[in-house]
Amino acid sequence: MFAALGDPTRLQLIARLGDAGPQSIASLADGFDISRQAISKHLRVISSAGLARSQQRGRETVWQLEPHGLAEARRYLTAISKDWDDKLHRLKDMVESE
Amino acid sequence: MTQTAVPDRIEKQILLRAPLTRVWKAISDSQQFGSWFGVKFDGPFKAGQRIVGKITPTTVDPEVARMQQPYAGMTFDITIDRIEPEKMLSFRWHPFAIDPKVDYSHEPTTLVVFELKEVAGGVMLTITESGFNGIPLSRRAEAFKANEGGWSKQVTLIEKYLAKAS
């Protein structure tokens, strides 16, 4: 998942889906200097990480964010961050009590 | 959205009102480290060395001890990276590697760095954990189990995007 977010093109694609809502590859590819095939490839990486999904609408494939996936990526770090807070408070109690 | 929406690192800073030598011992002595961290190591910290820790519920805080209880006895290993007395200590590990059925050894590690700086009134301790970009998707589930109910409700860039997307 974090690898899916670690690429500037993919981050831009996710941002675009977030800003403009569900859209086709053609509309997503607009403004990028890379081919639609390359965009599709990035979208597949994003989707395999659980961050977006596609839906067939007529002849078009429409992509949209998977809000749950993004929330979990964020939560993972929040969880680890909170774990450190707890540990550091125990360290503080320990060194300051002597 | 910027790259920092899901950052690669966590950074923590805390002022410890204790002498530098005391703080250094609490961090560099593996037994003392274990008592606040909630783990029992099978040896001392030595640069370049891998050591095994066994999760041991803390004796300081009953509530935390209860949360740690399900993981008591589980082992994990860390590899000490660098030790610079009274300045810094760093190690590599697999964050939330708490499922005994999973072999984490081939997965990417994160780097945890403790930095100590003597300041007026004590020691400023900075901890950074970096390298989350390499951590696989499937690991998030364990993280949630370990921290059930403990999420802070920050308004973040990502959540703004989520609101728009839904």
Short mmCIF file of C-alpha atoms in Angstrom, two decimals:
data_model
loop_
_atom_site.label_atom_id
_atom_site.label_comp_id
_atom_site.label_asym_id
_atom_site.label_seq_id
_atom_site.Cartn_x
_atom_site.Cartn_y
_atom_site.Cartn_z
CA MET A 1 0.00 0.00 0.00
CA PHE A 2 2.68 2.49 0.92
CA ALA A 3 4.53 1.61 -2.25
CA ALA A 4 1.36 2.45 -4.16
CA LEU A 5 1.47 5.89 -2.61
CA GLY A 6 5.20 6.32 -3.05
CA ASP A 7 5.10 7.37 -6.70
CA PRO A 8 4.37 10.97 -7.79
CA THR A 9 2.17 9.96 -10.76
CA ARG A 10 0.11 7.65 -8.58
CA LEU A 11 -0.24 10.30 -5.91
CA GLN A 12 -1.44 12.75 -8.56
CA LEU A 13 -3.94 10.21 -9.85
CA ILE A 14 -5.28 9.65 -6.34
CA ALA A 15 -5.45 13.40 -5.75
CA ARG A 16 -7.31 13.86 -9.01
CA LEU A 17 -9.82 11.14 -8.17
CA GLY A 18 -10.26 12.81 -4.80
CA ASP A 19 -10.74 16.27 -6.25
CA ALA A 20 -12.93 15.50 -9.24
CA GLY A 21 -14.63 12.28 -8.21
CA PRO A 22 -15.13 9.14 -10.33
CA GLN A 23 -13.85 9.48 -13.87
CA SER A 24 -12.66 7.62 -16.93
CA ILE A 25 -9.05 6.87 -17.81
CA ALA A 26 -9.29 9.32 -20.71
CA SER A 27 -10.22 12.14 -18.41
CA LEU A 28 -7.64 11.08 -15.81
CA ALA A 29 -4.91 10.90 -18.45
CA ASP A 30 -5.66 14.43 -19.57
CA GLY A 31 -2.77 16.65 -18.58
CA PHE A 32 -0.29 13.83 -17.96
CA ASP A 33 2.68 13.41 -20.25
CA ILE A 34 2.37 9.67 -20.25
CA SER A 35 0.28 7.22 -22.27
CA ARG A 36 -3.12 5.90 -21.28
CA GLN A 37 -1.53 2.45 -21.04
CA ALA A 38 0.90 3.79 -18.46
CA ILE A 39 -1.97 5.45 -16.58
CA SER A 40 -3.84 2.13 -16.58
CA LYS A 41 -0.80 0.42 -15.17
CA HIS A 42 -0.54 2.94 -12.34
CA LEU A 43 -4.25 2.57 -11.65
CA ARG A 44 -3.84 -1.19 -11.37
CA VAL A 45 -1.10 -0.71 -8.76
CA ILE A 46 -3.36 1.68 -6.86
CA SER A 47 -6.24 -0.73 -7.08
CA SER A 48 -4.21 -3.76 -5.99
CA ALA A 49 -3.26 -1.78 -2.89
CA GLY A 50 -6.96 -1.37 -2.15
CA LEU A 51 -6.94 2.37 -2.71
CA ALA A 52 -9.18 2.67 -5.77
CA ARG A 53 -11.53 0.55 -7.85
CA SER A 54 -12.91 0.55 -11.38
CA GLN A 55 -16.38 0.04 -12.72
CA GLN A 56 -17.58 -0.55 -16.25
CA ARG A 57 -20.05 2.06 -17.42
CA GLY A 58 -21.09 1.34 -20.97
CA ARG A 59 -17.89 1.29 -22.98
CA GLU A 60 -15.95 3.27 -20.41
CA THR A 61 -14.03 2.16 -17.39
CA VAL A 62 -14.65 4.59 -14.57
CA TRP A 63 -12.25 4.82 -11.66
CA GLN A 64 -13.00 5.97 -8.15
CA LEU A 65 -11.27 6.09 -4.80
CA GLU A 66 -11.73 3.38 -2.23
CA PRO A 67 -12.04 5.65 0.79
CA HIS A 68 -11.59 2.82 3.25
CA GLY A 69 -8.18 1.88 1.85
CA LEU A 70 -6.81 5.38 2.22
CA ALA A 71 -8.20 5.73 5.69
CA GLU A 72 -6.43 2.52 6.68
CA ALA A 73 -3.09 3.70 5.34
CA ARG A 74 -3.44 6.74 7.51
CA ARG A 75 -4.62 4.74 10.50
CA TYR A 76 -1.68 2.39 10.30
CA LEU A 77 0.68 5.29 10.94
CA THR A 78 -1.61 6.76 13.56
CA ALA A 79 -1.56 3.43 15.37
CA ILE A 80 2.22 3.24 15.35
CA SER A 81 2.45 6.87 16.33
CA LYS A 82 0.16 6.36 19.31
CA ASP A 83 2.11 3.29 20.33
CA TRP A 84 5.27 5.43 20.49
CA ASP A 85 3.45 8.06 22.57
CA ASP A 86 2.48 5.41 25.12
CA LYS A 87 5.98 4.01 25.27
CA LEU A 88 7.59 7.42 25.61
CA HIS A 89 5.33 8.30 28.50
CA ARG A 90 6.38 5.15 30.29
CA LEU A 91 10.03 6.05 29.61
CA LYS A 92 9.40 9.55 30.99
CA ASP A 93 7.78 8.16 34.13
CA MET A 94 10.67 5.80 34.60
CA VAL A 95 13.57 8.26 34.23
CA GLU A 96 11.86 11.07 36.10
CA SER A 97 10.83 9.01 39.10
CA GLU A 98 14.42 8.54 40.29
CA MET B 1 -2.56 16.01 -2.14
CA THR B 2 1.08 16.11 -1.23
CA GLN B 3 3.45 13.27 -0.47
CA THR B 4 3.14 14.05 3.22
CA ALA B 5 -0.52 13.00 3.26
CA VAL B 6 0.73 9.51 4.02
CA PRO B 7 4.24 10.16 5.30
CA ASP B 8 7.12 7.74 5.24
CA ARG B 9 8.16 8.56 8.79
CA ILE B 10 6.99 9.24 12.30
CA GLU B 11 8.82 11.72 14.47
CA LYS B 12 8.36 12.20 18.21
CA GLN B 13 10.01 14.60 20.60
CA ILE B 14 9.79 14.60 24.36
CA LEU B 15 11.55 16.49 27.16
CA LEU B 16 12.75 14.15 29.86
CA ARG B 17 13.49 15.92 33.14
CA ALA B 18 16.38 13.69 34.12
CA PRO B 19 20.17 13.71 33.74
CA LEU B 20 21.67 12.63 30.42
CA THR B 21 23.42 9.62 31.98
CA ARG B 22 20.10 8.40 33.40
CA VAL B 23 18.26 8.76 30.09
CA TRP B 24 21.07 7.10 28.18
CA LYS B 25 20.97 4.11 30.50
CA ALA B 26 17.20 3.77 30.08
CA ILE B 27 17.69 3.60 26.32
CA SER B 28 21.00 1.80 25.85
CA ASP B 29 20.67 -0.85 28.55
CA SER B 30 18.52 -3.54 26.97
CA GLN B 31 16.95 -4.57 30.30
CA GLN B 32 15.99 -0.99 31.19
CA PHE B 33 14.81 -0.36 27.66
CA GLY B 34 12.63 -3.42 27.99
CA SER B 35 10.96 -2.27 31.18
CA TRP B 36 9.36 0.82 29.59
CA PHE B 37 9.00 -0.68 26.14
CA GLY B 38 7.28 -3.82 27.44
CA VAL B 39 9.76 -6.41 26.23
CA LYS B 40 12.46 -8.67 27.58
CA PHE B 41 15.60 -8.98 25.46
CA ASP B 42 17.88 -11.98 25.45
CA GLY B 43 21.09 -9.94 25.52
CA PRO B 44 22.71 -6.50 25.53
CA PHE B 45 22.50 -3.96 22.69
CA LYS B 46 25.57 -4.11 20.44
CA ALA B 47 25.97 -2.36 17.11
CA GLY B 48 25.36 -4.71 14.20
CA GLN B 49 23.84 -7.39 16.42
CA ARG B 50 20.43 -8.97 16.12
CA ILE B 51 18.66 -9.72 19.37
CA VAL B 52 15.38 -11.30 20.25
CA GLY B 53 12.79 -9.65 22.47
CA LYS B 54 9.86 -11.31 24.19
CA ILE B 55 6.77 -9.19 24.77
CA THR B 56 6.20 -8.76 28.51
CA PRO B 57 3.28 -6.69 29.77
CA THR B 58 4.45 -3.59 31.59
CA THR B 59 4.23 -3.61 35.37
CA VAL B 60 3.84 0.17 35.53
CA ASP B 61 0.38 0.63 34.06
CA PRO B 62 -2.41 -1.96 34.60
CA GLU B 63 -4.50 -0.67 31.69
CA VAL B 64 -1.63 -0.92 29.25
CA ALA B 65 -0.71 -4.30 30.71
CA ARG B 66 -4.21 -5.55 29.91
CA MET B 67 -3.88 -4.41 26.31
CA GLN B 68 -0.50 -6.07 25.99
CA GLN B 69 -1.64 -9.33 27.57
CA PRO B 70 -2.79 -10.99 24.31
CA TYR B 71 0.72 -10.50 22.92
CA ALA B 72 2.60 -11.62 26.02
CA GLY B 73 5.29 -14.15 25.23
CA MET B 74 5.45 -13.36 21.53
CA THR B 75 8.92 -12.72 20.22
CA PHE B 76 10.32 -10.35 17.65
CA ASP B 77 13.82 -9.39 16.72
CA ILE B 78 15.57 -6.13 16.21
CA THR B 79 18.95 -5.42 14.69
CA ILE B 80 20.96 -2.72 16.37
CA ASP B 81 22.25 -0.31 13.78
CA ARG B 82 24.44 2.28 15.53
CA ILE B 83 25.31 3.26 19.09
CA GLU B 84 26.98 6.58 19.95
CA PRO B 85 27.12 6.84 23.76
CA GLU B 86 24.86 9.55 25.21
CA LYS B 87 24.07 10.78 21.69
CA MET B 88 22.17 8.24 19.63
CA LEU B 89 21.06 4.67 19.26
CA SER B 90 19.32 3.18 16.22
CA PHE B 91 17.83 -0.17 15.27
CA ARG B 92 15.87 -1.83 12.50
CA TRP B 93 12.75 -3.91 13.00
CA HIS B 94 9.44 -4.97 11.53
CA PRO B 95 6.76 -2.67 12.92
CA PHE B 96 3.78 -4.50 14.44
CA ALA B 97 5.30 -7.84 13.59
CA ILE B 98 3.11 -9.60 16.10
CA ASP B 99 1.59 -12.52 14.22
CA PRO B 100 3.49 -15.68 15.20
CA LYS B 101 2.30 -17.43 12.04
CA VAL B 102 3.95 -14.90 9.75
CA ASP B 103 7.59 -14.92 8.74
CA TYR B 104 8.47 -11.25 8.55
CA SER B 105 12.15 -11.77 7.84
CA HIS B 106 11.88 -11.09 4.11
CA GLU B 107 9.83 -7.96 4.50
CA PRO B 108 11.30 -4.47 4.58
CA THR B 109 12.19 -3.05 7.98
CA THR B 110 11.80 0.41 9.40
CA LEU B 111 14.67 2.29 11.02
CA VAL B 112 14.13 3.63 14.53
CA VAL B 113 16.53 6.34 15.73
CA PHE B 114 16.78 7.69 19.27
CA GLU B 115 18.63 11.00 19.50
CA LEU B 116 19.48 12.63 22.82
CA LYS B 117 20.33 16.27 23.35
CA GLU B 118 21.10 17.84 26.70
CA VAL B 119 18.96 20.94 27.23
CA ALA B 120 18.10 23.19 30.17
CA GLY B 121 16.17 21.06 32.64
CA GLY B 122 16.90 17.69 31.11
CA VAL B 123 17.24 15.82 27.86
CA MET B 124 15.36 16.38 24.63
CA LEU B 125 14.74 12.97 23.13
CA THR B 126 13.81 12.69 19.47
CA ILE B 127 12.60 9.44 18.02
CA THR B 128 12.14 8.91 14.31
CA GLU B 129 10.83 5.79 12.66
CA SER B 130 11.21 5.80 8.88
CA GLY B 131 10.75 3.47 5.93
CA PHE B 132 6.99 2.92 6.02
CA ASN B 133 6.80 3.19 2.23
CA GLY B 134 8.13 -0.35 2.04
CA ILE B 135 5.65 -1.95 4.44
CA PRO B 136 3.17 -4.27 2.72
CA LEU B 137 -0.54 -3.75 2.68
CA SER B 138 -1.43 -6.82 4.68
CA ARG B 139 0.33 -5.50 7.78
CA ARG B 140 -2.25 -2.84 8.51
CA ALA B 141 -4.76 -5.33 9.91
CA GLU B 142 -2.51 -6.32 12.80
CA ALA B 143 -1.89 -2.68 13.56
CA PHE B 144 -5.60 -2.13 14.05
CA LYS B 145 -6.00 -5.09 16.36
CA ALA B 146 -3.12 -3.87 18.45
CA ASN B 147 -4.54 -0.39 18.82
CA GLU B 148 -8.26 -0.91 18.75
CA GLY B 149 -10.11 2.21 19.71
CA GLY B 150 -7.00 4.31 19.99
CA TRP B 151 -7.20 6.43 16.88
CA SER B 152 -6.91 10.13 17.13
CA LYS B 153 -9.37 12.02 15.02
CA GLN B 154 -7.18 14.45 13.19
CA VAL B 155 -8.47 16.37 10.26
CA THR B 156 -6.03 15.54 7.54
CA LEU B 157 -5.66 16.22 3.88
CA ILE B 158 -6.56 12.68 3.10
CA GLU B 159 -9.79 12.84 5.05
CA LYS B 160 -10.80 15.91 3.08
CA TYR B 161 -10.28 13.90 -0.06
CA LEU B 162 -12.28 11.06 1.39
CA ALA B 163 -15.17 13.36 2.14
CA LYS B 164 -15.15 14.54 -1.44
CA ALA B 165 -14.86 11.04 -2.80
CA SER B 166 -17.77 9.59 -0.87
#
